[in-house]
Coordinates of C-alpha atoms and ligand atoms in Angstrom, one line a residue:
M122 CA 20.7 20.6 9.5
D123 CA 17.5 19.7 11.2
V124 CA 16.1 16.2 10.6
P125 CA 12.6 14.9 10.0
V126 CA 12.8 12.0 12.5
P127 CA 15.3 12.7 15.2
E128 CA 15.2 9.2 16.6
L129 CA 16.5 7.9 13.2
A130 CA 19.1 10.7 12.7
D131 CA 22.2 8.6 13.5
R132 CA 21.0 5.6 11.5
A133 CA 20.1 7.7 8.5
A134 CA 23.5 9.5 8.7
A135 CA 25.4 6.2 8.8
C136 CA 23.5 5.0 5.7
A137 CA 24.2 8.3 3.9
D138 CA 27.9 8.1 4.8
R139 CA 28.1 4.6 3.3
L140 CA 26.2 5.6 0.2
R141 CA 28.5 8.6 -0.4
A142 CA 31.5 6.4 -0.1
A143 CA 30.2 3.9 -2.7
D144 CA 31.5 3.9 -6.3
S145 CA 28.1 2.6 -7.4
V146 CA 24.9 1.5 -5.7
L147 CA 22.4 -1.1 -6.6
L148 CA 19.0 0.1 -5.4
A149 CA 16.6 -2.8 -4.7
S150 CA 13.0 -2.3 -3.8
H151 CA 9.7 -3.9 -3.3
I152 CA 6.9 -4.1 -5.9
D153 CA 4.1 -2.0 -4.3
A154 CA 3.3 1.7 -3.9
D155 CA 5.5 2.1 -0.9
G156 CA 8.3 0.2 -2.5
L157 CA 8.1 2.3 -5.7
T158 CA 8.0 5.6 -3.9
S159 CA 10.9 4.4 -1.6
A160 CA 12.9 3.7 -4.8
A161 CA 11.9 7.0 -6.3
V162 CA 12.9 8.9 -3.2
A163 CA 16.2 7.1 -3.0
A164 CA 16.9 7.3 -6.7
T165 CA 16.3 11.0 -6.8
A166 CA 18.5 11.6 -3.7
L167 CA 21.3 9.4 -5.2
E168 CA 21.1 11.2 -8.5
R169 CA 21.3 14.6 -6.8
A170 CA 24.2 13.5 -4.7
G171 CA 26.0 12.4 -7.9
I172 CA 26.2 8.7 -6.8
P173 CA 25.9 6.3 -9.8
F174 CA 23.2 3.6 -9.3
D175 CA 21.0 1.0 -10.9
V176 CA 17.5 0.0 -9.8
V177 CA 15.9 -3.5 -9.5
F178 CA 12.5 -4.5 -8.1
E179 CA 11.7 -7.8 -6.4
K180 CA 8.4 -9.3 -5.5
Q181 CA 10.1 -10.8 -2.5
L182 CA 13.6 -10.6 -1.2
D183 CA 14.3 -14.3 -0.9
E184 CA 17.7 -15.9 -0.9
A185 CA 17.7 -16.2 -4.7
A186 CA 17.0 -12.5 -5.1
I187 CA 19.7 -11.6 -2.5
R188 CA 22.2 -13.9 -4.3
S189 CA 21.6 -12.2 -7.6
I190 CA 21.9 -8.7 -6.1
A191 CA 25.2 -9.8 -4.5
A192 CA 26.4 -11.1 -7.9
T193 CA 26.2 -7.7 -9.6
E194 CA 29.2 -5.4 -10.0
H195 CA 27.9 -2.9 -7.5
E196 CA 29.8 -2.9 -4.2
T197 CA 26.9 -1.4 -2.2
A198 CA 23.2 -2.4 -2.2
L199 CA 20.6 -0.1 -0.9
F200 CA 17.5 -2.1 0.1
T201 CA 14.3 -0.1 0.5
D202 CA 10.9 -1.3 1.8
F203 CA 12.4 -4.7 2.4
G204 CA 15.7 -6.1 3.7
S205 CA 15.0 -5.9 7.5
G206 CA 13.0 -9.1 7.5
Q207 CA 15.7 -10.9 5.6
L208 CA 18.7 -9.4 7.4
D209 CA 19.9 -12.9 8.5
V210 CA 20.3 -13.8 4.8
V211 CA 21.6 -10.4 3.7
V212 CA 24.5 -10.5 6.2
E213 CA 25.6 -13.8 4.7
Y214 CA 26.3 -12.0 1.4
A215 CA 27.9 -8.9 3.0
D216 CA 31.3 -9.8 1.7
A217 CA 30.0 -9.6 -1.9
V218 CA 27.9 -6.5 -1.4
T219 CA 27.7 -4.0 1.5
P220 CA 24.1 -3.8 2.6
V221 CA 22.4 -0.5 3.4
V222 CA 18.8 -1.0 4.5
A223 CA 16.0 1.6 4.8
D224 CA 12.9 -0.4 5.7
H225 CA 10.0 -0.6 8.2
H226 CA 9.3 -4.4 8.4
Q227 CA 10.0 -6.5 11.5
P228 CA 13.8 -7.1 11.5
A229 CA 15.1 -10.7 11.5
D230 CA 17.6 -11.6 14.1
A231 CA 20.9 -10.1 12.7
A232 CA 22.7 -6.8 12.8
I233 CA 24.3 -4.6 10.2
E234 CA 25.9 -1.2 10.4
C235 CA 23.7 0.7 8.1
H236 CA 20.1 0.0 9.0
C237 CA 17.4 2.7 9.1
N238 CA 14.3 1.1 10.5
P239 CA 11.7 2.9 12.8
L240 CA 11.1 -0.4 14.7
L241 CA 14.7 -0.2 16.0
E242 CA 13.9 3.1 17.7
G243 CA 10.5 2.3 19.1
I244 CA 8.6 3.9 16.3
N245 CA 5.7 1.8 14.9
G246 CA 6.6 0.5 11.4
A247 CA 3.0 -0.3 10.5
S248 CA 1.5 3.1 11.3
E249 CA 4.2 5.7 12.0
L250 CA 6.7 5.3 9.2
S251 CA 6.7 3.5 5.9
G252 CA 9.5 2.2 3.7
A253 CA 9.4 5.5 1.8
G254 CA 9.7 7.3 5.1
A255 CA 12.8 5.4 6.0
A256 CA 14.2 6.2 2.6
Y257 CA 13.3 9.8 3.0
C258 CA 15.3 10.0 6.3
V259 CA 18.3 8.7 4.4
A260 CA 17.6 11.1 1.5
R261 CA 17.5 14.1 3.9
A262 CA 20.8 12.9 5.5
L263 CA 22.5 12.6 2.1
G264 CA 22.3 16.3 1.7
G265 CA 23.6 18.4 -1.1
V266 CA 20.1 19.7 -1.7
D267 CA 17.7 19.4 1.2
N268 CA 15.4 16.9 -0.6
R269 CA 12.3 18.1 1.3
D270 CA 10.3 18.1 -2.0
L271 CA 10.6 14.3 -1.8
A272 CA 8.1 14.4 1.1
A273 CA 5.3 14.3 -1.4
L274 CA 6.2 10.9 -2.8
T275 CA 7.0 9.7 0.7
V276 CA 3.4 10.5 1.8
V277 CA 2.1 8.6 -1.2
G278 CA 4.1 5.6 0.1
A279 CA 2.8 5.8 3.6
V280 CA -0.8 6.1 2.5
G281 CA -0.2 3.3 0.0
D282 CA 0.8 1.1 2.9
M283 CA -2.5 2.1 4.7
Q284 CA -0.7 4.0 7.4
A285 CA -3.2 6.9 7.4
G286 CA -6.2 6.7 9.7
V287 CA -9.3 9.0 9.4
D288 CA -7.3 11.7 11.1
G289 CA -4.5 11.3 8.6
L290 CA -0.9 10.4 9.3
T291 CA 0.6 10.4 12.7
G292 CA 3.9 10.1 14.5
A293 CA 7.1 10.3 12.3
N294 CA 4.9 10.4 9.2
E295 CA 3.3 13.6 10.4
A296 CA 6.7 15.3 10.7
I297 CA 7.3 14.3 7.0
V298 CA 4.0 15.8 6.1
A299 CA 5.0 19.0 7.8
E300 CA 8.2 19.2 5.7
G301 CA 6.2 18.6 2.5
V302 CA 3.8 21.4 3.4
E303 CA 6.7 23.7 4.2
A304 CA 8.4 22.8 0.9
G305 CA 5.1 23.7 -0.9
V306 CA 4.6 20.3 -2.5
L307 CA 1.9 19.0 -0.2
Q308 CA -1.4 20.2 1.2
A309 CA -3.2 18.6 4.2
G310 CA -6.8 19.4 4.5
T311 CA -10.1 18.1 5.9
D312 CA -12.5 16.8 3.3
L313 CA -14.9 14.0 2.4
A314 CA -12.9 10.8 3.2
M315 CA -13.8 8.9 0.1
Y316 CA -11.6 7.3 -2.5
G317 CA -11.7 8.9 -5.9
R318 CA -12.3 12.6 -5.2
Q319 CA -10.1 13.6 -8.1
T320 CA -11.2 11.1 -10.8
R321 CA -14.6 9.5 -10.0
P322 CA -17.9 10.9 -11.2
L323 CA -20.0 11.7 -8.1
P324 CA -22.4 8.7 -8.2
K325 CA -19.4 6.3 -8.5
L326 CA -17.6 8.2 -5.7
L327 CA -20.5 7.5 -3.4
E328 CA -21.4 4.1 -4.6
Y329 CA -18.0 2.6 -4.3
A330 CA -17.0 4.1 -0.9
N331 CA -17.2 1.3 1.5
D332 CA -15.2 2.4 4.6
V333 CA -18.4 3.8 6.0
R334 CA -21.5 2.0 4.6
I335 CA -24.5 4.2 4.1
P336 CA -27.6 2.1 3.4
G337 CA -29.2 3.0 0.1
I338 CA -26.1 4.7 -1.2
S339 CA -23.1 2.5 -0.7
G340 CA -23.0 -0.3 -3.3
D341 CA -26.2 1.1 -4.8
E342 CA -25.8 3.0 -8.0
S343 CA -29.3 4.2 -8.5
G344 CA -29.6 5.0 -4.8
A345 CA -26.5 7.2 -5.1
V346 CA -27.9 8.9 -8.2
R347 CA -31.2 9.5 -6.5
F348 CA -29.5 11.0 -3.5
L349 CA -27.5 13.4 -5.7
A350 CA -30.6 14.3 -7.7
S351 CA -32.5 15.2 -4.5
L352 CA -30.0 18.0 -3.8
D353 CA -30.8 21.3 -5.3
L354 CA -27.5 21.5 -7.1
D355 CA -26.3 21.4 -10.7
L356 CA -24.1 18.4 -10.5
R357 CA -23.7 17.8 -14.2
A358 CA -21.7 19.5 -16.9
D359 CA -22.3 18.8 -20.6
G360 CA -24.5 15.9 -19.6
E361 CA -21.7 14.2 -17.6
W362 CA -21.6 13.9 -13.8
K363 CA -19.1 16.2 -12.2
R364 CA -16.4 14.9 -9.9
W365 CA -15.8 16.1 -6.4
V366 CA -12.9 18.3 -7.5
D367 CA -15.2 20.1 -10.0
L368 CA -17.5 21.3 -7.2
T369 CA -17.2 24.7 -5.6
D370 CA -16.5 24.8 -1.8
D371 CA -20.2 25.6 -1.3
E372 CA -21.4 22.7 -3.3
R373 CA -19.0 20.4 -1.5
R374 CA -20.4 21.6 1.8
T375 CA -23.9 21.0 0.7
V376 CA -23.3 17.5 -0.5
A377 CA -21.2 16.6 2.5
S378 CA -23.8 17.8 5.0
A379 CA -26.6 16.1 3.2
L380 CA -24.6 12.9 3.2
L381 CA -23.9 13.1 6.9
K382 CA -27.6 13.8 7.6
R383 CA -28.6 10.9 5.4
A384 CA -26.1 8.6 7.2
V385 CA -27.5 9.6 10.6
A386 CA -31.1 9.1 9.4
S387 CA -30.3 5.6 8.1
G388 CA -28.9 4.6 11.5
V389 CA -25.2 4.8 10.9
P390 CA -23.6 5.1 14.4
A391 CA -22.3 8.5 15.3
D392 CA -18.6 7.6 15.4
R393 CA -18.8 6.0 11.9
V394 CA -20.6 9.1 10.6
N395 CA -17.7 11.2 11.8
D396 CA -15.4 9.0 9.8
L397 CA -17.0 10.2 6.6
I398 CA -14.9 13.4 7.0
G399 CA -11.2 13.0 7.4
T400 CA -7.7 14.3 6.7
T401 CA -6.7 14.3 3.0
Y402 CA -3.4 15.0 1.3
T403 CA -3.0 16.7 -2.0
L404 CA 0.1 16.9 -4.2
T405 CA 0.0 20.6 -5.2
A406 CA 2.3 20.3 -8.2
E407 CA 0.0 17.8 -9.9
A408 CA -2.8 18.7 -12.3
E409 CA -6.3 18.9 -10.8
G410 CA -8.6 16.0 -11.7
T411 CA -5.7 13.5 -12.2
E412 CA -4.9 10.4 -10.1
L413 CA -1.6 12.0 -9.2
R414 CA -3.1 14.9 -7.3
D415 CA -4.6 12.8 -4.6
V416 CA -2.2 10.6 -2.6
S417 CA -4.6 7.6 -2.3
E418 CA -5.3 7.6 -6.0
F419 CA -1.6 8.0 -6.8
S420 CA -0.8 5.0 -4.6
T421 CA -3.4 2.8 -6.3
L422 CA -2.0 3.9 -9.7
L423 CA 1.4 2.7 -8.5
N424 CA 0.1 -0.6 -7.2
A425 CA -1.5 -1.1 -10.6
T426 CA 1.9 -1.0 -12.2
A427 CA 4.2 -2.7 -9.8
R428 CA 1.9 -5.6 -8.9
Y429 CA 1.7 -6.5 -12.6
D430 CA 5.4 -6.7 -13.3
R431 CA 5.6 -3.1 -14.5
A432 CA 7.4 -1.4 -11.6
D433 CA 9.4 0.4 -14.3
V434 CA 6.3 2.2 -15.4
G435 CA 5.4 3.3 -11.9
L436 CA 8.9 4.4 -11.1
A437 CA 9.0 6.5 -14.3
V438 CA 5.7 8.2 -13.2
C439 CA 7.2 8.9 -9.8
L440 CA 10.3 10.4 -11.4
G441 CA 8.1 12.8 -13.4
D442 CA 7.2 11.1 -16.7
R443 CA 3.7 12.6 -17.5
G444 CA 3.7 11.2 -21.1
A445 CA 4.0 7.6 -22.2
A446 CA 4.6 6.2 -18.7
L447 CA 1.5 7.9 -17.3
D448 CA -0.6 6.6 -20.2
R449 CA 0.6 3.1 -19.7
A450 CA 0.0 3.4 -15.9
R451 CA -3.6 4.5 -16.6
T452 CA -4.2 1.4 -18.8
L453 CA -2.8 -0.8 -16.1
L454 CA -5.0 1.0 -13.5
R455 CA -8.1 0.1 -15.4
N456 CA -7.1 -3.5 -15.4
H457 CA -6.2 -3.4 -11.7
R458 CA -9.5 -1.9 -10.8
K459 CA -11.3 -4.6 -12.7
N460 CA -9.3 -7.3 -11.0
L461 CA -9.9 -5.8 -7.5
S462 CA -13.6 -5.6 -8.1
E463 CA -13.8 -9.1 -9.6
G464 CA -11.7 -10.4 -6.7
L465 CA -14.0 -8.8 -4.2
E466 CA -17.1 -10.2 -6.0
L467 CA -15.5 -13.6 -5.7
V468 CA -15.1 -13.3 -2.0
K469 CA -18.6 -12.0 -1.6
S470 CA -20.2 -14.7 -3.6
E471 CA -18.3 -17.6 -2.2
G472 CA -17.9 -16.3 1.3
V473 CA -15.2 -17.1 3.8
R474 CA -14.7 -20.1 6.1
V475 CA -14.8 -19.1 9.7
E476 CA -12.6 -20.9 12.2
E477 CA -12.3 -20.3 15.9
H478 CA -9.9 -17.4 15.6
V479 CA -9.4 -16.7 11.9
Q480 CA -11.4 -16.7 8.7
W481 CA -10.1 -17.6 5.3
F482 CA -10.7 -18.2 1.6
D483 CA -8.7 -19.9 -1.1
A484 CA -8.8 -18.0 -4.4
G485 CA -6.7 -20.6 -6.2
T486 CA -5.5 -19.0 -9.4
R487 CA -8.6 -16.8 -9.7
I488 CA -7.0 -13.8 -7.9
R489 CA -3.5 -12.8 -8.8
E490 CA -1.2 -13.5 -6.0
T491 CA 0.2 -10.0 -5.9
I492 CA -3.2 -8.4 -5.3
V493 CA -4.9 -11.0 -3.1
G494 CA -3.7 -9.1 0.0
I495 CA -5.4 -5.9 -1.2
V496 CA -8.6 -7.9 -1.9
A497 CA -8.5 -9.5 1.5
G498 CA -8.1 -6.0 3.1
M499 CA -11.1 -4.7 1.1
A500 CA -13.1 -7.8 2.0
L501 CA -12.9 -7.0 5.7
G502 CA -15.5 -4.3 5.2
V503 CA -18.1 -6.2 3.3
D504 CA -21.3 -8.1 4.3
G505 CA -20.6 -11.7 5.2
V506 CA -17.1 -11.1 6.4
R507 CA -16.6 -10.6 10.1
R508 CA -14.4 -7.9 11.5
D509 CA -13.8 -9.6 14.8
R510 CA -11.1 -12.0 13.4
P511 CA -8.3 -11.7 10.9
I512 CA -8.8 -12.8 7.4
I513 CA -6.3 -15.1 5.6
A514 CA -6.3 -15.5 1.9
F515 CA -4.5 -18.0 -0.4
A516 CA -3.7 -17.6 -4.0
S517 CA -1.7 -19.8 -6.3
A518 CA 0.7 -18.7 -9.0
G519 CA 0.0 -20.3 -12.3
P520 CA -2.1 -19.7 -15.3
R521 CA -4.5 -16.9 -14.5
S522 CA -6.5 -14.9 -17.1
T523 CA -6.3 -11.6 -15.3
G524 CA -2.5 -11.6 -14.9
R525 CA -1.9 -12.8 -18.4
R526 CA -4.1 -10.1 -19.8
A527 CA -2.2 -7.4 -18.0
E528 CA 1.0 -8.9 -19.2
A529 CA -0.2 -9.1 -22.8
D530 CA -1.2 -5.5 -23.0
G531 CA 1.5 -4.4 -20.6
G532 CA 4.4 -5.9 -22.5
D533 CA 5.6 -8.1 -19.6
D534 CA 9.2 -7.5 -18.8
G535 CA 9.6 -11.2 -18.1
G536 CA 11.6 -12.6 -15.2
D537 CA 8.7 -14.0 -13.3
D538 CA 9.8 -17.3 -12.0
D539 CA 6.8 -18.4 -9.9
G540 CA 7.4 -21.9 -8.7
D541 CA 4.5 -24.2 -9.4
G542 CA 4.5 -25.8 -6.0
E543 CA 4.0 -22.6 -3.9
V544 CA 1.0 -20.8 -2.5
K545 CA 0.9 -17.2 -1.6
V546 CA -0.7 -16.2 1.7
S547 CA -1.9 -12.8 2.7
S548 CA -3.5 -11.8 5.9
R549 CA -5.2 -8.6 7.2
G550 CA -6.5 -7.6 10.6
S551 CA -8.0 -4.6 12.2
H552 CA -6.5 -2.1 14.6
T553 CA -8.9 -3.2 17.2
L554 CA -7.5 -6.7 17.0
V555 CA -4.0 -5.4 17.1
R556 CA -4.7 -3.5 20.3
R557 CA -5.9 -6.8 21.7
G558 CA -2.6 -8.4 20.9
L559 CA -2.8 -9.6 17.3
D560 CA 0.5 -9.6 15.4
L561 CA 0.0 -11.1 12.0
S562 CA 3.7 -10.8 11.2
T563 CA 4.4 -13.5 13.8
V564 CA 1.3 -15.5 12.8
M565 CA 2.5 -15.7 9.2
R566 CA 6.1 -16.4 10.1
E567 CA 5.3 -19.2 12.6
A568 CA 2.4 -20.8 10.8
A569 CA 4.4 -20.8 7.5
R570 CA 7.5 -22.2 9.2
A571 CA 5.4 -25.0 10.7
V572 CA 4.5 -26.2 7.2
G573 CA 7.9 -25.6 5.4
G574 CA 7.4 -22.0 4.2
D575 CA 8.2 -18.5 5.5
G576 CA 6.5 -15.2 6.0
G577 CA 6.5 -11.8 7.8
G578 CA 5.2 -8.3 7.5
H579 CA 3.4 -6.0 9.9
D580 CA 1.1 -6.6 12.9
V581 CA -1.9 -5.6 11.0
A582 CA -1.0 -6.9 7.5
A583 CA 1.4 -9.7 6.7
G584 CA 2.0 -12.5 4.2
A585 CA 3.8 -15.8 3.6
T586 CA 4.7 -18.3 1.0
I587 CA 4.0 -22.0 1.7
P588 CA 4.2 -25.3 -0.2
A589 CA 1.1 -26.1 -2.2
G590 CA -1.3 -28.5 -0.4
E591 CA -0.4 -27.1 3.1
Q592 CA -3.3 -24.7 3.3
A593 CA -5.3 -26.7 5.9
A594 CA -2.2 -27.3 8.1
F595 CA -1.3 -23.6 7.8
I596 CA -4.8 -22.5 8.9
D597 CA -4.6 -24.9 11.9
A598 CA -1.2 -23.5 12.9
A599 CA -2.3 -19.9 12.3
D600 CA -5.5 -20.4 14.4
D601 CA -3.3 -21.6 17.3
V602 CA -1.0 -18.7 17.1
V603 CA -3.8 -16.2 17.0
A604 CA -5.5 -17.9 19.9
T605 CA -2.4 -17.4 22.1
Q606 CA -2.1 -13.8 21.0
L607 CA -5.7 -12.8 21.7
K608 CA -5.8 -14.7 25.0
Ligands
C5P260 O1 5.2 -4.8 2.1 P1 4.4 -3.7 2.6 O2 4.7 -3.1 3.9 O3 4.5 -2.6 1.6 O4 2.9 -4.1 2.5 C1 2.0 -3.2 3.1 C2 0.6 -3.8 2.7 O5 -0.1 -4.0 3.9 C3 -0.2 -2.7 1.9 O6 -0.4 -3.2 0.6 C4 -1.5 -2.6 2.7 O7 -2.6 -3.2 1.9 C5 -1.4 -3.5 3.9 N1 -1.7 -2.8 5.1 C6 -3.0 -2.8 5.6 N2 -3.3 -2.2 6.7 C7 -2.4 -1.5 7.4 C8 -1.0 -1.5 7.0 C9 -0.7 -2.2 5.8 O8 -3.8 -3.4 5.0 N3 -2.7 -0.8 8.5
C5P261 O1 -4.9 -0.5 -4.3 P1 -4.7 0.1 -2.9 O2 -4.2 -0.9 -1.9 O3 -3.9 1.3 -2.9 O4 -6.1 0.5 -2.5 C1 -6.3 1.2 -1.3 C2 -7.7 1.3 -1.0 O5 -8.4 2.1 -1.9 C3 -8.5 0.0 -1.1 O6 -8.4 -0.7 0.1 C4 -9.9 0.4 -1.5 O7 -10.6 0.7 -0.3 C5 -9.6 1.7 -2.2 N1 -9.8 1.4 -3.7 C6 -11.0 1.6 -4.3 N2 -11.2 1.4 -5.6 C7 -10.1 1.1 -6.3 C8 -8.8 0.9 -5.8 C9 -8.7 1.1 -4.4 O8 -12.0 1.9 -3.6 N3 -10.3 0.9 -7.6
C5P262 O1 1.5 -9.5 -0.1 P1 0.8 -8.8 1.0 O2 0.2 -7.5 0.6 O3 -0.2 -9.6 1.7 O4 1.9 -8.4 2.1 C1 1.6 -7.9 3.3 C2 2.8 -7.7 4.1 O5 3.5 -8.9 4.4 C3 3.8 -6.9 3.3 O6 4.4 -6.0 4.2 C4 4.8 -7.9 2.8 O7 6.1 -7.3 2.6 C5 4.8 -8.9 3.9 N1 5.2 -10.2 3.4 C6 6.3 -10.9 3.9 N2 6.7 -12.1 3.5 C7 6.0 -12.7 2.6 C8 4.8 -12.1 2.0 C9 4.5 -10.8 2.5 O8 7.0 -10.3 4.8 N3 6.3 -14.0 2.2
ZN263 ZN1 6.1 -0.8 2.9

């Protein structure tokens, strides 16, 4: 059988062999879009292979989480979208539970037999393969059925981890896209590269798009409406604005070319103008005009569940529930969007502190710690936040209105044991900085360890947990590490 990522064929086969030999498997995964799709890909493959399993989600795979996984009846644990960074701890529990890891984070210094990670074979784990991609390789190796249909969810995971550039997915990810297209579950196309083509009314689509800022349209509701009204098109139906998906091909071309013209006329640089059009991915089996049809919107829907203690809801949607779970997910999505936009407003109004090599803000309890990284990433594009240095954000667990509200209407499943004395750190950089030597995974690990915490992640996006009160010392340490990296 041909394999999607030849470099990982042996590793995926070793993982698959171990899983097939197991009486039962505990599947443990991370609480974000990539973690959920990783779990869905793995769960579907295990199910199809007739291997009994249970699923658990963890915000972080710390020692306590590993200990509780090891304490279950299951003899084998399949870690997806985490595990590599904690391999040194995982091996200490290998007598209690045999570890199988499908991940794409920087591995800690330890070795196990069943470890499917692109970084071990020279493939970039931040841009060329996601956790879902690693899980997909194992799913394809498990066999029975060929599992190519799982490429659709895998692409949602990769895009959810921000692995797609304007030209779409590259490297190993691209091979998975090709399998999805072949299997008929995925379509790749060239289209307006704006978030919300399936679900946002046109003015909102244009107003909220901030990857490429167009003066007089981006962030400007009446400007967006005026622009649309100036086109000689019928962009409303029954008094409501149409969405991008409602337009005919001709109408789309007209809007897109007017938008490009407008961007050029308002002085947007040519390379940025080009970024308005990009590669987009569509899940062909999903209904038009739903969040599930567009991979970006799907991934945001998943973050809206998992980052609010409702990974079960997101997983159910991934596994095909289009009833109660999808309804619940949509409610959570409204709440997530509100929190993201409030978080971004907070950063805009209060600004960031600029140090020599980093910039930072401390949201305290005002941004939920599980989404502060997403807000930090979105903030890198806004006025008042520089793009020439990485951004670091702090958030504290504790009483927070937004989170509580989500839990109240989301029916919290409990089990959230945030320590009072800890602060969550998230950091985001740009690809330009990474090309100059930035590796935030090392920055977070070293600066956190310097103040009694720990961290990790990817070169372009990483996080940490540190003791409360150590923010200033952490920034000093991080500033030093970034200084040496960018020297
Ligand atoms: O744990 P994990 O790998 O899933 O976290 C990935 C996170 O890193 C995503 O939530 C995404 O926001 C961020 N990221 C990013 N830019 C990249 C890659 C990842 O902001 N190029
Ligand atoms: O939530 P997630 O990390 O998947 O969001 C990915 C990107 O989608 C964000 O960085 C943001 O640019 C965009 N987004 C948005 N509006 C939302 C949610 C996400 O523009 N409500
Ligand atoms: O939480 P956030 O979205 O900022 O995480 C960014 C990246 O850093 C993710 O890949 C996450 O898994 C990683 N991370 C980590 N250790 C932490 C916190 C985050 O490896 N303590
Ligand atoms: Zn991931």
